[in-house]
mmCIF file of C-alpha atoms in Angstrom:
data_model
loop_
_atom_site.group_PDB
_atom_site.id
_atom_site.type_symbol
_atom_site.label_atom_id
_atom_site.label_comp_id
_atom_site.label_asym_id
_atom_site.label_seq_id
_atom_site.Cartn_x
_atom_site.Cartn_y
_atom_site.Cartn_z
ATOM 1 C CA UNK A 220 -57.719 -44.816 28.996
ATOM 2 C CA UNK A 221 -55.563 -46.186 25.917
ATOM 3 C CA UNK A 222 -58.343 -44.756 23.834
ATOM 4 C CA UNK A 223 -57.741 -41.204 25.579
ATOM 5 C CA UNK A 224 -54.041 -41.638 25.228
ATOM 6 C CA UNK A 225 -54.208 -42.760 21.672
ATOM 7 C CA UNK A 226 -56.238 -39.448 20.636
ATOM 8 C CA UNK A 227 -54.162 -37.383 22.651
ATOM 9 C CA UNK A 228 -50.980 -38.755 20.847
ATOM 10 C CA UNK A 229 -52.541 -38.203 17.381
ATOM 11 C CA UNK A 230 -53.495 -34.381 18.535
ATOM 12 C CA UNK A 231 -49.763 -33.705 19.482
ATOM 13 C CA UNK A 232 -48.604 -35.369 16.280
ATOM 14 C CA UNK A 233 -51.028 -33.381 14.267
ATOM 15 C CA UNK A 234 -49.924 -30.091 16.257
ATOM 16 C CA UNK A 235 -46.160 -31.010 15.874
ATOM 17 C CA UNK A 236 -46.751 -31.363 11.904
ATOM 18 C CA UNK A 237 -48.515 -28.205 11.785
ATOM 19 C CA UNK A 238 -46.015 -26.479 13.493
ATOM 20 C CA UNK A 239 -43.230 -28.029 11.391
ATOM 21 C CA UNK A 240 -45.291 -26.973 8.232
ATOM 22 C CA UNK A 241 -45.633 -23.620 9.117
ATOM 23 C CA UNK A 242 -41.997 -23.197 10.210
ATOM 24 C CA UNK A 243 -41.129 -24.528 6.707
ATOM 25 C CA UNK A 244 -43.398 -21.888 4.962
ATOM 26 C CA UNK A 245 -41.856 -19.304 7.088
ATOM 27 C CA UNK A 246 -38.506 -20.236 6.149
ATOM 28 C CA UNK A 247 -39.597 -20.351 2.599
ATOM 29 C CA UNK A 248 -40.989 -16.932 2.499
ATOM 30 C CA UNK A 249 -37.599 -16.006 4.007
ATOM 31 C CA UNK A 250 -35.772 -17.482 1.451
ATOM 32 C CA UNK A 251 -37.747 -16.036 -1.291
ATOM 33 C CA UNK A 252 -37.625 -12.502 0.262
ATOM 34 C CA UNK A 253 -33.546 -12.824 0.510
ATOM 35 C CA UNK A 254 -33.383 -14.129 -3.042
ATOM 36 C CA UNK A 255 -35.530 -11.186 -4.293
ATOM 37 C CA UNK A 256 -33.644 -8.570 -2.175
ATOM 38 C CA UNK A 257 -30.496 -10.046 -3.269
ATOM 39 C CA UNK A 258 -31.546 -9.921 -7.335
ATOM 40 C CA UNK A 259 -32.711 -6.283 -6.612
ATOM 41 C CA UNK A 260 -29.179 -5.181 -5.243
ATOM 42 C CA UNK A 261 -27.621 -6.759 -8.180
ATOM 43 C CA UNK A 262 -29.827 -5.320 -10.849
ATOM 44 C CA UNK A 263 -28.987 -1.934 -9.013
ATOM 45 C CA UNK A 264 -25.187 -2.622 -9.106
ATOM 46 C CA UNK A 265 -25.153 -3.837 -12.796
ATOM 47 C CA UNK A 266 -24.966 -1.384 -15.595
ATOM 48 C CA UNK A 267 -26.552 -1.729 -19.161
ATOM 49 C CA UNK A 268 -24.418 -3.347 -21.788
ATOM 50 C CA UNK A 269 -25.167 -0.045 -23.990
ATOM 51 C CA UNK A 270 -23.828 2.034 -21.256
ATOM 52 C CA UNK A 271 -20.563 0.120 -20.617
ATOM 53 C CA UNK A 272 -20.052 -0.154 -24.334
ATOM 54 C CA UNK A 273 -20.096 3.621 -24.680
ATOM 55 C CA UNK A 274 -17.522 3.760 -21.468
ATOM 56 C CA UNK A 275 -15.157 1.266 -22.907
ATOM 57 C CA UNK A 276 -14.957 3.019 -26.291
ATOM 58 C CA UNK A 277 -13.996 6.169 -24.496
ATOM 59 C CA UNK A 278 -11.479 4.558 -22.341
ATOM 60 C CA UNK A 279 -9.752 2.826 -25.381
ATOM 61 C CA UNK A 280 -8.591 5.892 -26.698
ATOM 62 C CA UNK A 281 -6.888 7.480 -23.747
ATOM 63 C CA UNK A 282 -3.030 7.504 -23.884
ATOM 64 C CA UNK A 283 -2.788 7.067 -19.892
ATOM 65 C CA UNK A 284 -4.232 7.933 -16.745
ATOM 66 C CA UNK A 285 -2.569 8.270 -13.455
ATOM 67 C CA UNK A 286 -4.488 6.370 -10.712
ATOM 68 C CA UNK A 287 -3.701 6.906 -7.112
ATOM 69 C CA UNK A 288 -5.415 4.325 -4.713
ATOM 70 C CA UNK A 289 -4.687 1.875 -1.869
ATOM 71 C CA UNK A 290 -2.841 -0.851 -2.844
ATOM 72 C CA UNK A 291 -5.698 -3.328 -1.530
ATOM 73 C CA UNK A 292 -7.726 -1.579 -3.948
ATOM 74 C CA UNK A 293 -5.562 -1.973 -6.938
ATOM 75 C CA UNK A 294 -4.953 -5.702 -6.075
ATOM 76 C CA UNK A 295 -8.746 -6.439 -6.024
ATOM 77 C CA UNK A 296 -9.202 -4.690 -9.632
ATOM 78 C CA UNK A 297 -5.776 -6.066 -10.860
ATOM 79 C CA UNK A 298 -6.682 -9.683 -9.869
ATOM 80 C CA UNK A 299 -9.934 -9.385 -11.705
ATOM 81 C CA UNK A 300 -8.432 -8.015 -14.838
ATOM 82 C CA UNK A 301 -5.546 -9.748 -15.307
ATOM 83 C CA UNK A 302 -5.820 -13.053 -13.375
ATOM 84 C CA UNK A 303 -3.635 -12.356 -10.397
ATOM 85 C CA UNK A 304 -1.634 -9.598 -8.446
ATOM 86 C CA UNK A 305 -0.106 -9.337 -5.022
ATOM 87 C CA UNK A 306 0.179 -6.000 -3.031
ATOM 88 C CA UNK A 307 3.879 -5.602 -2.527
ATOM 89 C CA UNK A 308 4.398 -5.748 -6.655
ATOM 90 C CA UNK A 309 5.395 -2.506 -8.185
ATOM 91 C CA UNK A 310 5.779 -4.187 -11.857
ATOM 92 C CA UNK A 311 4.028 -6.921 -13.673
ATOM 93 C CA UNK A 312 7.184 -7.970 -15.840
ATOM 94 C CA UNK A 313 9.644 -10.553 -15.127
ATOM 95 C CA UNK A 314 12.335 -9.326 -12.416
ATOM 96 C CA UNK A 315 16.134 -9.781 -13.343
ATOM 97 C CA UNK A 316 16.138 -12.047 -10.016
ATOM 98 C CA UNK A 317 13.380 -13.312 -7.781
ATOM 99 C CA UNK A 318 12.139 -10.429 -5.865
ATOM 100 C CA UNK A 319 9.190 -9.463 -3.715
ATOM 101 C CA UNK A 320 8.158 -6.352 -5.811
ATOM 102 C CA UNK A 321 7.563 -8.575 -9.047
ATOM 103 C CA UNK A 322 6.091 -11.824 -10.174
ATOM 104 C CA UNK A 323 8.723 -14.392 -10.144
ATOM 105 C CA UNK A 324 9.265 -16.329 -13.261
ATOM 106 C CA UNK A 325 6.323 -18.976 -12.632
ATOM 107 C CA UNK A 326 3.842 -16.410 -11.516
ATOM 108 C CA UNK A 327 4.584 -14.321 -14.635
ATOM 109 C CA UNK A 328 2.903 -16.937 -16.813
ATOM 110 C CA UNK A 329 -0.078 -16.881 -14.934
ATOM 111 C CA UNK A 330 -1.523 -13.671 -15.947
ATOM 112 C CA UNK A 331 -4.896 -14.273 -17.954
ATOM 113 C CA UNK A 332 -4.097 -10.818 -19.642
ATOM 114 C CA UNK A 333 -0.570 -9.178 -19.806
ATOM 115 C CA UNK A 334 -0.960 -5.756 -17.529
ATOM 116 C CA UNK A 335 2.211 -4.481 -19.471
ATOM 117 C CA UNK A 336 3.270 -2.879 -16.110
ATOM 118 C CA UNK A 337 6.839 -2.365 -16.317
ATOM 119 C CA UNK A 338 9.281 -1.015 -13.618
ATOM 120 C CA UNK A 339 8.322 2.406 -12.996
ATOM 121 C CA UNK A 340 4.764 2.445 -13.707
ATOM 122 C CA UNK A 341 3.538 1.640 -10.146
ATOM 123 C CA UNK A 342 4.967 3.626 -7.282
ATOM 124 C CA UNK A 343 4.315 3.267 -3.807
ATOM 125 C CA UNK A 344 3.507 6.672 -1.901
ATOM 126 C CA UNK A 345 5.415 7.713 1.086
ATOM 127 C CA UNK A 346 3.982 6.253 4.244
ATOM 128 C CA UNK A 347 2.251 8.194 6.701
ATOM 129 C CA UNK A 348 -0.922 8.572 9.041
ATOM 130 C CA UNK A 349 -3.269 9.184 6.319
ATOM 131 C CA UNK A 350 -1.534 7.778 3.474
ATOM 132 C CA UNK A 351 -0.061 4.225 4.465
ATOM 133 C CA UNK A 352 -0.704 1.729 1.544
ATOM 134 C CA UNK A 353 -1.440 4.362 -1.113
ATOM 135 C CA UNK A 354 0.204 4.170 -4.583
ATOM 136 C CA UNK A 355 0.199 5.644 -8.100
ATOM 137 C CA UNK A 356 -0.340 3.462 -11.056
ATOM 138 C CA UNK A 357 -0.024 4.815 -14.569
ATOM 139 C CA UNK A 358 -2.956 3.063 -16.432
ATOM 140 C CA UNK A 359 -2.887 2.958 -20.360
ATOM 141 C CA UNK A 360 -5.973 3.183 -22.027
ATOM 142 C CA UNK A 361 -5.807 -0.825 -22.492
ATOM 143 C CA UNK A 362 -5.812 -1.225 -18.850
ATOM 144 C CA UNK A 363 -8.432 1.053 -18.305
ATOM 145 C CA UNK A 364 -10.683 -0.943 -20.535
ATOM 146 C CA UNK A 365 -9.681 -4.432 -18.925
ATOM 147 C CA UNK A 366 -10.673 -3.002 -15.634
ATOM 148 C CA UNK A 367 -13.785 -1.446 -16.805
ATOM 149 C CA UNK A 368 -14.755 -4.821 -18.489
ATOM 150 C CA UNK A 369 -13.730 -7.175 -15.306
ATOM 151 C CA UNK A 370 -15.616 -4.942 -12.829
ATOM 152 C CA UNK A 371 -18.726 -4.914 -15.463
ATOM 153 C CA UNK A 372 -18.808 -8.534 -15.244
ATOM 154 C CA UNK A 373 -18.188 -8.653 -11.253
ATOM 155 C CA UNK A 374 -20.977 -6.279 -10.615
ATOM 156 C CA UNK A 375 -23.577 -9.121 -12.168
ATOM 157 C CA UNK A 376 -22.105 -11.852 -9.608
ATOM 158 C CA UNK A 377 -24.513 -13.476 -7.347
ATOM 159 C CA UNK A 378 -22.307 -12.677 -4.445
ATOM 160 C CA UNK A 379 -23.801 -9.278 -3.160
ATOM 161 C CA UNK A 380 -20.494 -8.103 -1.473
ATOM 162 C CA UNK A 381 -18.551 -8.895 -4.424
ATOM 163 C CA UNK A 382 -21.141 -7.388 -6.903
ATOM 164 C CA UNK A 383 -21.373 -4.170 -4.751
ATOM 165 C CA UNK A 384 -17.474 -3.668 -4.847
ATOM 166 C CA UNK A 385 -17.220 -4.335 -8.266
ATOM 167 C CA UNK A 386 -20.113 -1.603 -8.750
ATOM 168 C CA UNK A 387 -18.594 1.082 -6.719
ATOM 169 C CA UNK A 388 -15.043 0.624 -8.286
ATOM 170 C CA UNK A 389 -16.629 0.525 -11.947
ATOM 171 C CA UNK A 390 -18.522 3.845 -11.021
ATOM 172 C CA UNK A 391 -15.402 5.578 -9.752
ATOM 173 C CA UNK A 392 -13.363 4.586 -13.001
ATOM 174 C CA UNK A 393 -16.661 5.908 -15.128
ATOM 175 C CA UNK A 394 -16.244 9.179 -13.313
ATOM 176 C CA UNK A 395 -13.046 9.723 -15.069
ATOM 177 C CA UNK A 396 -14.360 8.284 -18.534
ATOM 178 C CA UNK A 397 -17.206 10.826 -18.508
ATOM 179 C CA UNK A 398 -14.753 13.645 -18.365
ATOM 180 C CA UNK A 399 -13.206 12.643 -21.565
ATOM 181 C CA UNK A 400 -13.878 14.805 -24.446
ATOM 182 C CA UNK A 401 -12.896 13.365 -27.850
ATOM 183 C CA UNK A 402 -12.678 16.722 -29.513
ATOM 184 C CA UNK A 403 -10.497 17.905 -26.955
ATOM 185 C CA UNK A 404 -6.799 18.747 -27.786
ATOM 186 C CA UNK A 405 -4.650 15.657 -27.661
ATOM 187 C CA UNK A 406 -2.411 14.774 -24.544
ATOM 188 C CA UNK A 407 -4.574 16.251 -21.813
ATOM 189 C CA UNK A 408 -5.186 12.839 -19.779
ATOM 190 C CA UNK A 409 -1.137 12.834 -19.315
ATOM 191 C CA UNK A 410 -1.688 15.462 -16.584
ATOM 192 C CA UNK A 411 -4.631 13.740 -14.834
ATOM 193 C CA UNK A 412 -4.384 12.456 -11.321
ATOM 194 C CA UNK A 413 -7.316 10.484 -10.589
ATOM 195 C CA UNK A 414 -7.805 9.457 -6.845
ATOM 196 C CA UNK A 415 -9.973 6.534 -5.423
ATOM 197 C CA UNK A 416 -9.941 7.662 -1.640
ATOM 198 C CA UNK A 417 -13.699 8.416 -0.833
ATOM 199 C CA UNK A 418 -13.580 9.651 2.850
ATOM 200 C CA UNK A 419 -15.656 11.307 5.755
ATOM 201 C CA UNK A 420 -16.828 14.639 6.255
ATOM 202 C CA UNK A 421 -14.108 16.661 8.008
ATOM 203 C CA UNK A 422 -16.601 17.292 10.811
ATOM 204 C CA UNK A 423 -16.212 13.493 11.915
ATOM 205 C CA UNK A 424 -12.206 13.793 11.478
ATOM 206 C CA UNK A 425 -10.351 13.839 14.842
ATOM 207 C CA UNK A 426 -6.924 16.129 14.685
#
């Protein structure tokens, strides 16, 4: 009887080890598949260095561009490009007194890159059902190159969500860069308003 029990115990242990091994191998396959899918997604989000270099060269010579986007979108981009930003800010210079619409004296020193966005270059647009949180930012060529460079780096991050966000915003800015004509008459970009505001087809909107 003891011998039969011992054989049954050994068989159960062997079966348990076999199940654990199968589970480990399945989990390993899942991890490898997830890793491969992540690497593929990041590779698709990334922009080749030569292409990025051409984009930055084109953007560097722009006098300024009027960008319209949601304050949260701008906050994400500005934080990456300049080291910090808050949605409520409307300038990057030190205010005469502590105010919510500008960085404090202590916060102003935390910029890794000077945005050089003084009063008047960021305007909150009138609130409304479809426009709440939208704002207008006057970007110089220097601002634009900083944004492109930071988003280009972000598109290569291991975090797929961050990579996707940076890639999408990078490509939106490149849509403007692709319109630049070095041989065109100077001053044309001063009249351009570029909007980051993808939306649904009108058929899906309830009035």
